[in-house]
Amino acid sequence: MNEMLKSLGWPRDDVNAAIRSRWRLHALALLLLALCLPVYLTFANTLDRLEVTEQYNLLFDADANRGAKCFANGWASGRTIVHPNLCNLTNPLVRVTAGALAVLGLAEGGAELRHRVALALVPIVSSLTVLLVFATFLTLRCGAPGAFLLALLYGVSFSQLIFGSMPEHFALSGFALVLTLWLLSQAVEHRRYSLPLWAVAGVLSLSITITNFLLFGLALLAALGLRQPWRQACRWGLSVVALAFALTLLIKLPLDALYGGADNTVGRLVRFTTDYMRDGGPLQALAGYPMQLVASIVGPETLVVPDRLVQEGARYDFQFSLEGARFVGGLSQAAALSVAALLVAGCAHGLRSLVARNRGELALFVTAIGTLLFNGLLHAFWGNGYFLYSQHWQFASWILLAWPLRTRLRHPALAVCAIALVLVAVNNFQEVARMLDILEQAQAMKAGGD
């Protein structure tokens, strides 16, 4: 590398500085991986030991039991119009990995090994998501310290700790959307457009949860708005969409036929939609949405409520919920205020892009606000609360959080971000520990009763 840069006419000092900078970035990326992956894996195995992966709804209405079976065995639901290729993407990967471990003699093959690999899948993908956040905000000129703090804040956010550690589809959607954000950042800063990578992001968004393809489409439109001429941009965008749909069907049709049991009927989609219409008024739900945006980052005091789908013989008759939860205590409130301040500052700077007519900044702002509005309106009418779907908007919140780090106020914003990181990390680990303690006590009481 050194000789190659010199041959291009770079001065020796510049070459050495570039190499040192590259090594520093690699070291920071490895540090992020070393900090996040063990946490997610440990939490995932703890949840499995506590049999959370055997019950519906326990963690904020997520169905970790269904996800674990889908990933490990491939026969469960996950091949519908709503989740076209969830099992088709995850189960072959789990089976190949488990098979390779068995052939190499590193583990004994079978259903138990596939289950262990399935548990590790989401933590690994979630760690890669954190690395993508780091890469995105390096591209968006937040600087290495700022990008590192933002990535680590993403890694310890409440949504990422919870959904990044359980065998469910939400964190996989989070990865697809952060990949889309990284591609948008390449368009904003460098006017780079990779048809294969955009198509991959489209396939992942469409295959895991179909509504997320609309969010992908919003980011794609924002990126196309930076590309000239318009006719060429439209042709390129249509090529991305067509390729994404074609590849999704190319995966879905043969694997659905191979596994069997897919329910791709319109009737199934209608039942799914009507079953999850929210009770109560949408305006009341929308009023609580700003708090939920902060709660997806800073965990409030989690509520324990009766499980709506508790089954006979289930280990737990309750579930955790954030609907109506509050920030209790000085630590939680300070963390929430610091995050809210960064979000508001990001909104203010984003609004300036409307006045300045900076097309790159405008593309980011439209993507962020459009994503937040879409999720706020959709889940005011449909779904099990807001927090369950927080991975679908988390990347948009980070666009706003990062904005002050891209301005002349970078240094004070960096200090606020560092303070927020410490407060959020301590608060969230305490809240996760409290939740695990509740589960441990319930398990002990159940064992004593048996």
Tab-separated table of C-alpha atoms in Angstrom:
chain	number	residue	atom	x	y	z
A	1	MET	CA	0.000	0.000	0.000
A	2	ASN	CA	2.825	2.373	0.944
A	3	GLU	CA	4.646	1.878	-2.374
A	4	MET	CA	1.408	2.150	-4.372
A	5	LEU	CA	0.562	5.539	-2.858
A	6	LYS	CA	4.099	6.784	-3.437
A	7	SER	CA	3.922	5.714	-7.083
A	8	LEU	CA	0.859	7.948	-7.461
A	9	GLY	CA	2.958	10.925	-6.433
A	10	TRP	CA	1.797	11.275	-2.810
A	11	PRO	CA	4.375	12.914	-0.510
A	12	ARG	CA	5.975	10.534	1.994
A	13	ASP	CA	4.417	12.294	5.008
A	14	ASP	CA	0.943	12.166	3.437
A	15	VAL	CA	1.361	8.473	2.644
A	16	ASN	CA	2.361	7.648	6.210
A	17	ALA	CA	-0.477	9.756	7.615
A	18	ALA	CA	-3.019	8.011	5.364
A	19	ILE	CA	-1.780	4.578	6.438
A	20	ARG	CA	-1.867	5.519	10.130
A	21	SER	CA	-5.395	6.892	9.699
A	22	ARG	CA	-6.544	3.692	8.006
A	23	TRP	CA	-5.093	1.549	10.791
A	24	ARG	CA	-6.776	3.735	13.434
A	25	LEU	CA	-10.136	3.288	11.726
A	26	HIS	CA	-9.636	-0.474	11.530
A	27	ALA	CA	-8.720	-0.526	15.222
A	28	LEU	CA	-11.857	1.439	16.133
A	29	ALA	CA	-13.998	-0.943	14.059
A	30	LEU	CA	-12.475	-3.971	15.807
A	31	LEU	CA	-13.039	-2.290	19.166
A	32	LEU	CA	-16.721	-1.772	18.326
A	33	LEU	CA	-17.004	-5.432	17.370
A	34	ALA	CA	-15.245	-6.529	20.563
A	35	LEU	CA	-17.540	-4.365	22.695
A	36	CYS	CA	-20.876	-5.250	21.082
A	37	LEU	CA	-20.759	-8.867	19.921
A	38	PRO	CA	-20.032	-10.450	23.351
A	39	VAL	CA	-22.847	-8.406	24.909
A	40	TYR	CA	-25.407	-9.498	22.322
A	41	LEU	CA	-24.286	-13.146	22.433
A	42	THR	CA	-24.358	-13.240	26.239
A	43	PHE	CA	-27.809	-11.670	26.373
A	44	ALA	CA	-29.081	-14.061	23.676
A	45	ASN	CA	-27.847	-17.121	25.565
A	46	THR	CA	-29.261	-15.788	28.843
A	47	LEU	CA	-32.677	-15.307	27.245
A	48	ASP	CA	-32.494	-18.841	25.878
A	49	ARG	CA	-31.533	-20.241	29.293
A	50	LEU	CA	-34.525	-18.443	30.785
A	51	GLU	CA	-36.714	-20.019	28.060
A	52	VAL	CA	-37.746	-16.675	26.606
A	53	THR	CA	-37.296	-18.283	23.174
A	54	GLU	CA	-40.106	-20.719	23.973
A	55	GLN	CA	-42.921	-18.230	24.541
A	56	TYR	CA	-44.950	-15.660	22.610
A	57	ASN	CA	-44.906	-11.934	23.392
A	58	LEU	CA	-42.698	-12.028	26.490
A	59	LEU	CA	-40.321	-9.297	25.342
A	60	PHE	CA	-42.431	-6.387	24.109
A	61	ASP	CA	-44.716	-8.600	21.964
A	62	ALA	CA	-41.804	-10.109	20.012
A	63	ASP	CA	-42.188	-13.791	19.117
A	64	ALA	CA	-38.700	-15.121	19.799
A	65	ASN	CA	-40.097	-18.663	19.933
A	66	ARG	CA	-41.328	-18.472	16.354
A	67	GLY	CA	-38.137	-16.780	15.184
A	68	ALA	CA	-35.908	-19.419	16.782
A	69	LYS	CA	-37.794	-22.211	14.997
A	70	CYS	CA	-37.776	-20.324	11.700
A	71	PHE	CA	-34.026	-19.716	11.810
A	72	ALA	CA	-33.046	-23.165	13.081
A	73	ASN	CA	-35.486	-25.472	11.299
A	74	GLY	CA	-36.988	-23.443	8.477
A	75	TRP	CA	-40.450	-24.921	8.670
A	76	ALA	CA	-42.162	-22.237	10.765
A	77	SER	CA	-43.966	-19.173	9.421
A	78	GLY	CA	-41.752	-16.649	7.697
A	79	ARG	CA	-42.824	-17.256	4.113
A	80	THR	CA	-45.824	-14.979	3.794
A	81	ILE	CA	-46.503	-11.822	1.836
A	82	VAL	CA	-45.576	-9.850	4.972
A	83	HIS	CA	-42.225	-11.642	5.498
A	84	PRO	CA	-41.556	-13.081	2.034
A	85	ASN	CA	-38.123	-14.626	2.597
A	86	LEU	CA	-37.450	-14.468	6.323
A	87	CYS	CA	-36.925	-18.221	6.719
A	88	ASN	CA	-35.591	-18.579	3.191
A	89	LEU	CA	-32.691	-16.226	3.951
A	90	THR	CA	-31.892	-17.374	7.483
A	91	ASN	CA	-32.415	-21.134	7.618
A	92	PRO	CA	-30.126	-22.154	4.728
A	93	LEU	CA	-27.375	-20.007	6.254
A	94	VAL	CA	-27.880	-21.620	9.669
A	95	ARG	CA	-27.924	-25.126	8.188
A	96	VAL	CA	-24.761	-24.558	6.140
A	97	THR	CA	-22.920	-23.064	9.130
A	98	ALA	CA	-24.019	-25.847	11.483
A	99	GLY	CA	-23.095	-28.453	8.877
A	100	ALA	CA	-19.636	-26.940	8.433
A	101	LEU	CA	-19.040	-26.917	12.199
A	102	ALA	CA	-20.101	-30.564	12.412
A	103	VAL	CA	-17.916	-31.646	9.462
A	104	LEU	CA	-14.894	-29.867	10.943
A	105	GLY	CA	-15.487	-31.686	14.218
A	106	LEU	CA	-15.989	-28.454	16.146
A	107	ALA	CA	-19.464	-29.431	17.360
A	108	GLU	CA	-21.864	-32.339	17.290
A	109	GLY	CA	-24.413	-31.867	14.518
A	110	GLY	CA	-28.173	-31.954	14.835
A	111	ALA	CA	-31.091	-29.815	15.937
A	112	GLU	CA	-29.341	-28.523	19.068
A	113	LEU	CA	-26.380	-27.223	17.064
A	114	ARG	CA	-28.704	-25.498	14.595
A	115	HIS	CA	-30.491	-23.902	17.557
A	116	ARG	CA	-27.185	-22.575	18.934
A	117	VAL	CA	-26.188	-21.188	15.531
A	118	ALA	CA	-29.655	-19.638	15.127
A	119	LEU	CA	-29.231	-17.869	18.469
A	120	ALA	CA	-25.912	-16.403	17.292
A	121	LEU	CA	-27.228	-15.173	13.934
A	122	VAL	CA	-28.956	-11.974	15.069
A	123	PRO	CA	-26.156	-10.924	17.490
A	124	ILE	CA	-23.627	-11.273	14.659
A	125	VAL	CA	-25.800	-9.300	12.222
A	126	SER	CA	-26.463	-6.674	14.912
A	127	SER	CA	-22.724	-6.221	15.452
A	128	LEU	CA	-22.275	-5.746	11.714
A	129	THR	CA	-25.035	-3.120	11.865
A	130	VAL	CA	-22.995	-1.177	14.421
A	131	LEU	CA	-19.982	-1.317	12.092
A	132	LEU	CA	-22.158	-0.022	9.244
A	133	VAL	CA	-23.286	2.882	11.442
A	134	PHE	CA	-19.606	3.673	12.051
A	135	ALA	CA	-18.844	3.553	8.319
A	136	THR	CA	-21.896	5.686	7.490
A	137	PHE	CA	-21.001	8.561	9.775
A	138	LEU	CA	-17.371	8.458	8.731
A	139	THR	CA	-18.680	8.998	5.206
A	140	LEU	CA	-20.919	11.825	6.426
A	141	ARG	CA	-17.909	13.707	7.830
A	142	CYS	CA	-18.617	13.243	11.531
A	143	GLY	CA	-14.931	12.447	12.114
A	144	ALA	CA	-13.561	9.248	13.614
A	145	PRO	CA	-14.354	10.175	17.258
A	146	GLY	CA	-17.883	11.281	16.367
A	147	ALA	CA	-18.595	8.246	14.193
A	148	PHE	CA	-17.263	5.944	16.912
A	149	LEU	CA	-19.432	7.544	19.612
A	150	LEU	CA	-22.518	7.413	17.390
A	151	ALA	CA	-21.907	3.768	16.511
A	152	LEU	CA	-21.365	2.783	20.132
A	153	LEU	CA	-24.465	4.742	21.160
A	154	TYR	CA	-26.381	2.764	18.530
A	155	GLY	CA	-24.900	-0.440	19.917
A	156	VAL	CA	-26.038	0.214	23.492
A	157	SER	CA	-29.404	1.750	22.584
A	158	PHE	CA	-32.318	-0.015	24.253
A	159	SER	CA	-33.809	-1.211	20.976
A	160	GLN	CA	-30.486	-2.630	19.802
A	161	LEU	CA	-29.772	-4.400	23.104
A	162	ILE	CA	-33.209	-6.044	23.119
A	163	PHE	CA	-33.859	-6.865	19.477
A	164	GLY	CA	-30.195	-7.292	18.592
A	165	SER	CA	-30.017	-10.253	20.957
A	166	MET	CA	-33.106	-12.293	20.123
A	167	PRO	CA	-33.945	-14.567	17.179
A	168	GLU	CA	-36.485	-12.281	15.541
A	169	HIS	CA	-36.675	-10.367	12.285
A	170	PHE	CA	-36.533	-6.816	13.644
A	171	ALA	CA	-32.743	-6.470	13.938
A	172	LEU	CA	-32.360	-8.037	10.490
A	173	SER	CA	-34.584	-5.262	9.133
A	174	GLY	CA	-32.445	-2.797	11.068
A	175	PHE	CA	-29.357	-4.076	9.257
A	176	ALA	CA	-31.032	-3.743	5.847
A	177	LEU	CA	-32.109	-0.164	6.569
A	178	VAL	CA	-28.704	0.893	7.925
A	179	LEU	CA	-27.145	-0.607	4.786
A	180	THR	CA	-29.535	1.590	2.803
A	181	LEU	CA	-28.467	4.622	4.850
A	182	TRP	CA	-24.802	3.850	4.141
A	183	LEU	CA	-25.566	3.713	0.416
A	184	LEU	CA	-27.412	7.034	0.697
A	185	SER	CA	-24.387	8.545	2.458
A	186	GLN	CA	-22.208	7.438	-0.468
A	187	ALA	CA	-24.570	9.240	-2.836
A	188	VAL	CA	-24.683	12.376	-0.673
A	189	GLU	CA	-20.943	12.763	-0.172
A	190	HIS	CA	-19.396	11.132	-3.236
A	191	ARG	CA	-22.245	10.744	-5.766
A	192	ARG	CA	-21.470	7.011	-5.825
A	193	TYR	CA	-24.201	4.621	-6.944
A	194	SER	CA	-23.646	0.867	-6.872
A	195	LEU	CA	-26.457	-0.973	-8.634
A	196	PRO	CA	-25.583	-4.390	-7.081
A	197	LEU	CA	-25.402	-3.013	-3.528
A	198	TRP	CA	-28.622	-1.016	-3.850
A	199	ALA	CA	-30.298	-4.147	-5.226
A	200	VAL	CA	-29.015	-6.214	-2.277
A	201	ALA	CA	-30.366	-3.638	0.185
A	202	GLY	CA	-33.688	-3.725	-1.661
A	203	VAL	CA	-33.849	-7.522	-1.572
A	204	LEU	CA	-33.120	-7.595	2.167
A	205	SER	CA	-35.676	-4.870	2.947
A	206	LEU	CA	-38.365	-6.495	0.811
A	207	SER	CA	-37.632	-10.077	1.870
A	208	ILE	CA	-37.623	-9.550	5.634
A	209	THR	CA	-40.579	-7.165	6.063
A	210	ILE	CA	-42.414	-5.959	2.996
A	211	THR	CA	-43.410	-2.519	4.347
A	212	ASN	CA	-39.733	-1.667	4.826
A	213	PHE	CA	-39.372	-1.625	1.062
A	214	LEU	CA	-41.249	1.690	1.199
A	215	LEU	CA	-38.545	3.077	3.508
A	216	PHE	CA	-35.896	1.708	1.169
A	217	GLY	CA	-37.745	3.375	-1.712
A	218	LEU	CA	-37.779	6.711	0.125
A	219	ALA	CA	-33.999	6.602	0.580
A	220	LEU	CA	-33.576	5.530	-3.047
A	221	LEU	CA	-35.649	8.491	-4.250
A	222	ALA	CA	-33.581	10.821	-2.054
A	223	ALA	CA	-30.392	9.428	-3.598
A	224	LEU	CA	-31.798	9.716	-7.126
A	225	GLY	CA	-32.613	13.370	-6.481
A	226	LEU	CA	-28.857	13.980	-6.405
A	227	ARG	CA	-28.221	12.272	-9.716
A	228	GLN	CA	-28.339	13.990	-13.085
A	229	PRO	CA	-29.727	13.852	-15.720
A	230	TRP	CA	-33.219	12.959	-14.528
A	231	ARG	CA	-33.983	10.456	-17.265
A	232	GLN	CA	-30.852	8.501	-16.512
A	233	ALA	CA	-31.626	8.671	-12.784
A	234	CYS	CA	-35.148	7.332	-13.351
A	235	ARG	CA	-33.878	4.477	-15.499
A	236	TRP	CA	-31.283	3.598	-12.880
A	237	GLY	CA	-33.853	3.689	-10.060
A	238	LEU	CA	-36.294	1.508	-11.980
A	239	SER	CA	-33.451	-0.937	-12.613
A	240	VAL	CA	-32.783	-1.171	-8.868
A	241	VAL	CA	-36.455	-1.797	-8.061
A	242	ALA	CA	-36.901	-4.336	-10.859
A	243	LEU	CA	-33.737	-6.193	-9.873
A	244	ALA	CA	-34.760	-6.241	-6.197
A	245	PHE	CA	-38.180	-7.708	-7.007
A	246	ALA	CA	-36.721	-10.220	-9.462
A	247	LEU	CA	-34.102	-11.458	-6.994
A	248	THR	CA	-36.670	-11.653	-4.197
A	249	LEU	CA	-38.891	-13.876	-6.336
A	250	LEU	CA	-35.878	-15.887	-7.489
A	251	ILE	CA	-35.171	-16.703	-3.849
A	252	LYS	CA	-38.779	-17.121	-2.774
A	253	LEU	CA	-40.363	-19.326	-5.409
A	254	PRO	CA	-37.965	-22.312	-5.374
A	255	LEU	CA	-37.393	-22.271	-1.596
A	256	ASP	CA	-41.111	-21.956	-0.845
A	257	ALA	CA	-41.654	-25.012	-3.038
A	258	LEU	CA	-38.765	-26.883	-1.391
A	259	TYR	CA	-39.786	-26.210	2.209
A	260	GLY	CA	-43.539	-26.176	1.651
A	261	GLY	CA	-46.099	-24.619	3.978
A	262	ALA	CA	-45.880	-21.069	2.607
A	263	ASP	CA	-49.044	-19.005	2.988
A	264	ASN	CA	-48.880	-16.309	0.327
A	265	THR	CA	-52.614	-15.783	-0.043
A	266	VAL	CA	-54.292	-12.402	0.034
A	267	GLY	CA	-56.667	-13.792	2.662
A	268	ARG	CA	-53.733	-14.437	4.989
A	269	LEU	CA	-52.540	-10.868	4.454
A	270	VAL	CA	-56.004	-9.462	5.182
A	271	ARG	CA	-56.321	-11.518	8.387
A	272	PHE	CA	-52.867	-10.450	9.512
A	273	THR	CA	-53.698	-6.797	8.880
A	274	THR	CA	-57.064	-6.832	10.644
A	275	ASP	CA	-55.798	-8.866	13.619
A	276	TYR	CA	-53.249	-6.206	14.526
A	277	MET	CA	-55.307	-3.041	14.175
A	278	ARG	CA	-54.686	-0.979	17.297
A	279	ASP	CA	-57.316	-0.391	19.933
A	280	GLY	CA	-57.945	3.192	20.965
A	281	GLY	CA	-57.590	6.422	19.037
A	282	PRO	CA	-54.644	7.058	16.710
A	283	LEU	CA	-54.240	10.603	18.013
A	284	GLN	CA	-53.613	9.275	21.510
A	285	ALA	CA	-51.021	6.867	20.138
A	286	LEU	CA	-49.350	9.618	18.105
A	287	ALA	CA	-49.127	11.823	21.187
A	288	GLY	CA	-46.893	9.203	22.795
A	289	TYR	CA	-44.714	8.696	19.724
A	290	PRO	CA	-42.010	11.298	20.531
A	291	MET	CA	-41.480	9.638	23.906
A	292	GLN	CA	-41.173	6.259	22.161
A	293	LEU	CA	-38.501	7.683	19.841
A	294	VAL	CA	-36.426	8.509	22.901
A	295	ALA	CA	-37.384	5.234	24.633
A	296	SER	CA	-35.981	3.242	21.733
A	297	ILE	CA	-32.603	4.706	22.731
A	298	VAL	CA	-32.975	5.237	26.488
A	299	GLY	CA	-34.824	2.439	28.237
A	300	PRO	CA	-37.533	3.728	30.609
A	301	GLU	CA	-38.725	1.662	33.549
A	302	THR	CA	-40.207	-1.349	31.770
A	303	LEU	CA	-43.742	-2.309	32.746
A	304	VAL	CA	-44.816	-5.865	33.568
A	305	VAL	CA	-48.307	-6.618	32.219
A	306	PRO	CA	-50.351	-9.820	31.700
A	307	ASP	CA	-49.320	-11.811	28.616
A	308	ARG	CA	-52.076	-11.560	26.002
A	309	LEU	CA	-51.203	-14.934	24.486
A	310	VAL	CA	-50.179	-16.908	27.559
A	311	GLN	CA	-50.565	-20.647	26.983
A	312	GLU	CA	-51.255	-23.413	29.461
A	313	GLY	CA	-48.042	-24.563	31.091
A	314	ALA	CA	-46.114	-21.451	30.019
A	315	ARG	CA	-43.250	-20.496	32.304
A	316	TYR	CA	-44.272	-16.832	32.386
A	317	ASP	CA	-47.777	-15.385	32.580
A	318	PHE	CA	-46.629	-11.802	31.972
A	319	GLN	CA	-44.870	-9.757	29.314
A	320	PHE	CA	-42.745	-6.622	29.268
A	321	SER	CA	-44.159	-3.449	27.741
A	322	LEU	CA	-43.175	0.178	27.176
A	323	GLU	CA	-46.725	1.386	26.511
A	324	GLY	CA	-47.240	4.033	29.194
A	325	ALA	CA	-43.740	3.545	30.626
A	326	ARG	CA	-41.955	6.522	32.180
A	327	PHE	CA	-38.389	7.633	32.780
A	328	VAL	CA	-37.975	7.160	36.515
A	329	GLY	CA	-34.962	8.396	38.454
A	330	GLY	CA	-32.294	10.994	37.783
A	331	LEU	CA	-30.111	8.763	35.596
A	332	SER	CA	-32.920	7.769	33.244
A	333	GLN	CA	-34.222	11.323	32.979
A	334	ALA	CA	-30.754	12.792	32.361
A	335	ALA	CA	-30.079	10.219	29.637
A	336	ALA	CA	-33.444	10.932	28.013
A	337	LEU	CA	-32.868	14.702	28.115
A	338	SER	CA	-29.411	14.431	26.550
A	339	VAL	CA	-30.739	12.267	23.704
A	340	ALA	CA	-33.781	14.507	23.210
A	341	ALA	CA	-31.499	17.560	23.042
A	342	LEU	CA	-29.417	15.957	20.277
A	343	LEU	CA	-32.554	14.965	18.354
A	344	VAL	CA	-34.024	18.477	18.584
A	345	ALA	CA	-30.703	20.030	17.564
A	346	GLY	CA	-30.557	17.636	14.619
A	347	CYS	CA	-34.065	18.640	13.543
A	348	ALA	CA	-33.144	22.320	13.757
A	349	HIS	CA	-30.047	21.855	11.612
A	350	GLY	CA	-32.020	19.697	9.191
A	351	LEU	CA	-34.623	22.421	8.765
A	352	ARG	CA	-31.844	24.802	7.783
A	353	SER	CA	-31.153	22.531	4.809
A	354	LEU	CA	-34.609	23.442	3.499
A	355	VAL	CA	-33.636	27.113	3.533
A	356	ALA	CA	-30.078	26.626	2.265
A	357	ARG	CA	-31.278	24.244	-0.449
A	358	ASN	CA	-28.272	22.001	0.026
A	359	ARG	CA	-29.377	18.974	-1.969
A	360	GLY	CA	-27.261	16.453	-0.078
A	361	GLU	CA	-28.407	17.671	3.329
A	362	LEU	CA	-31.978	17.831	2.061
A	363	ALA	CA	-31.809	14.192	0.917
A	364	LEU	CA	-30.779	13.103	4.413
A	365	PHE	CA	-33.402	15.251	6.131
A	366	VAL	CA	-36.252	14.078	3.888
A	367	THR	CA	-35.239	10.447	4.458
A	368	ALA	CA	-35.099	10.890	8.232
A	369	ILE	CA	-38.344	12.827	8.639
A	370	GLY	CA	-40.190	10.708	6.075
A	371	THR	CA	-39.153	7.511	7.853
A	372	LEU	CA	-40.172	8.827	11.260
A	373	LEU	CA	-43.528	10.101	9.977
A	374	PHE	CA	-44.269	6.850	8.142
A	375	ASN	CA	-43.631	4.732	11.237
A	376	GLY	CA	-45.471	7.127	13.510
A	377	LEU	CA	-48.603	7.145	11.355
A	378	LEU	CA	-48.538	3.432	10.473
A	379	HIS	CA	-48.225	2.215	14.040
A	380	ALA	CA	-50.734	4.721	15.367
A	381	PHE	CA	-53.300	2.600	13.534
A	382	TRP	CA	-51.670	-0.821	13.319
A	383	GLY	CA	-49.381	-3.047	15.372
A	384	ASN	CA	-48.496	-3.858	18.965
A	385	GLY	CA	-47.333	-0.492	20.215
A	386	TYR	CA	-44.363	1.455	18.889
A	387	PHE	CA	-41.276	-0.032	20.513
A	388	LEU	CA	-41.674	-3.407	18.780
A	389	TYR	CA	-40.984	-1.670	15.446
A	390	SER	CA	-38.232	0.668	16.646
A	391	GLN	CA	-35.581	-1.033	14.493
A	392	HIS	CA	-37.492	0.280	11.480
A	393	TRP	CA	-36.885	3.918	12.403
A	394	GLN	CA	-33.674	3.734	14.433
A	395	PHE	CA	-31.474	4.672	11.478
A	396	ALA	CA	-33.563	7.814	10.897
A	397	SER	CA	-33.084	8.926	14.501
A	398	TRP	CA	-29.331	8.579	14.020
A	399	ILE	CA	-29.370	10.896	11.017
A	400	LEU	CA	-30.739	13.574	13.343
A	401	LEU	CA	-28.474	12.663	16.273
A	402	ALA	CA	-25.428	12.966	14.037
A	403	TRP	CA	-26.331	16.296	12.482
A	404	PRO	CA	-24.746	18.578	15.128
A	405	LEU	CA	-21.488	16.622	14.706
A	406	ARG	CA	-21.385	17.733	11.067
A	407	THR	CA	-21.526	21.476	11.808
A	408	ARG	CA	-19.349	24.175	13.352
A	409	LEU	CA	-20.755	23.051	16.715
A	410	ARG	CA	-18.971	19.708	16.358
A	411	HIS	CA	-16.886	19.973	19.526
A	412	PRO	CA	-19.682	20.824	22.007
A	413	ALA	CA	-21.919	18.290	20.242
A	414	LEU	CA	-19.174	15.678	20.628
A	415	ALA	CA	-19.077	16.359	24.365
A	416	VAL	CA	-22.869	16.042	24.665
A	417	CYS	CA	-22.754	12.821	22.637
A	418	ALA	CA	-20.068	11.372	24.929
A	419	ILE	CA	-22.099	12.265	28.017
A	420	ALA	CA	-25.230	10.796	26.441
A	421	LEU	CA	-23.352	7.586	25.619
A	422	VAL	CA	-22.261	7.069	29.220
A	423	LEU	CA	-25.708	7.869	30.621
A	424	VAL	CA	-27.529	5.691	28.075
A	425	ALA	CA	-25.170	2.739	28.522
A	426	VAL	CA	-25.392	2.732	32.323
A	427	ASN	CA	-29.163	3.234	32.294
A	428	ASN	CA	-29.842	0.543	29.699
A	429	PHE	CA	-27.609	-2.093	31.251
A	430	GLN	CA	-29.295	-1.441	34.595
A	431	GLU	CA	-32.728	-1.798	33.000
A	432	VAL	CA	-31.769	-5.012	31.203
A	433	ALA	CA	-30.389	-6.382	34.484
A	434	ARG	CA	-33.680	-5.507	36.208
A	435	MET	CA	-35.655	-7.325	33.506
A	436	LEU	CA	-33.441	-10.402	33.785
A	437	ASP	CA	-33.869	-10.350	37.562
A	438	ILE	CA	-37.664	-10.356	37.124
A	439	LEU	CA	-37.377	-13.334	34.775
A	440	GLU	CA	-35.042	-15.176	37.164
A	441	GLN	CA	-37.434	-14.664	40.080
A	442	ALA	CA	-40.421	-15.829	38.026
A	443	GLN	CA	-38.509	-18.912	36.914
A	444	ALA	CA	-37.518	-19.707	40.503
A	445	MET	CA	-41.120	-19.341	41.680
A	446	LYS	CA	-42.328	-21.581	38.859
A	447	ALA	CA	-39.727	-24.215	39.721
A	448	GLY	CA	-40.699	-24.026	43.394
A	449	GLY	CA	-44.373	-24.406	42.526
A	450	ASP	CA	-43.627	-27.434	40.350
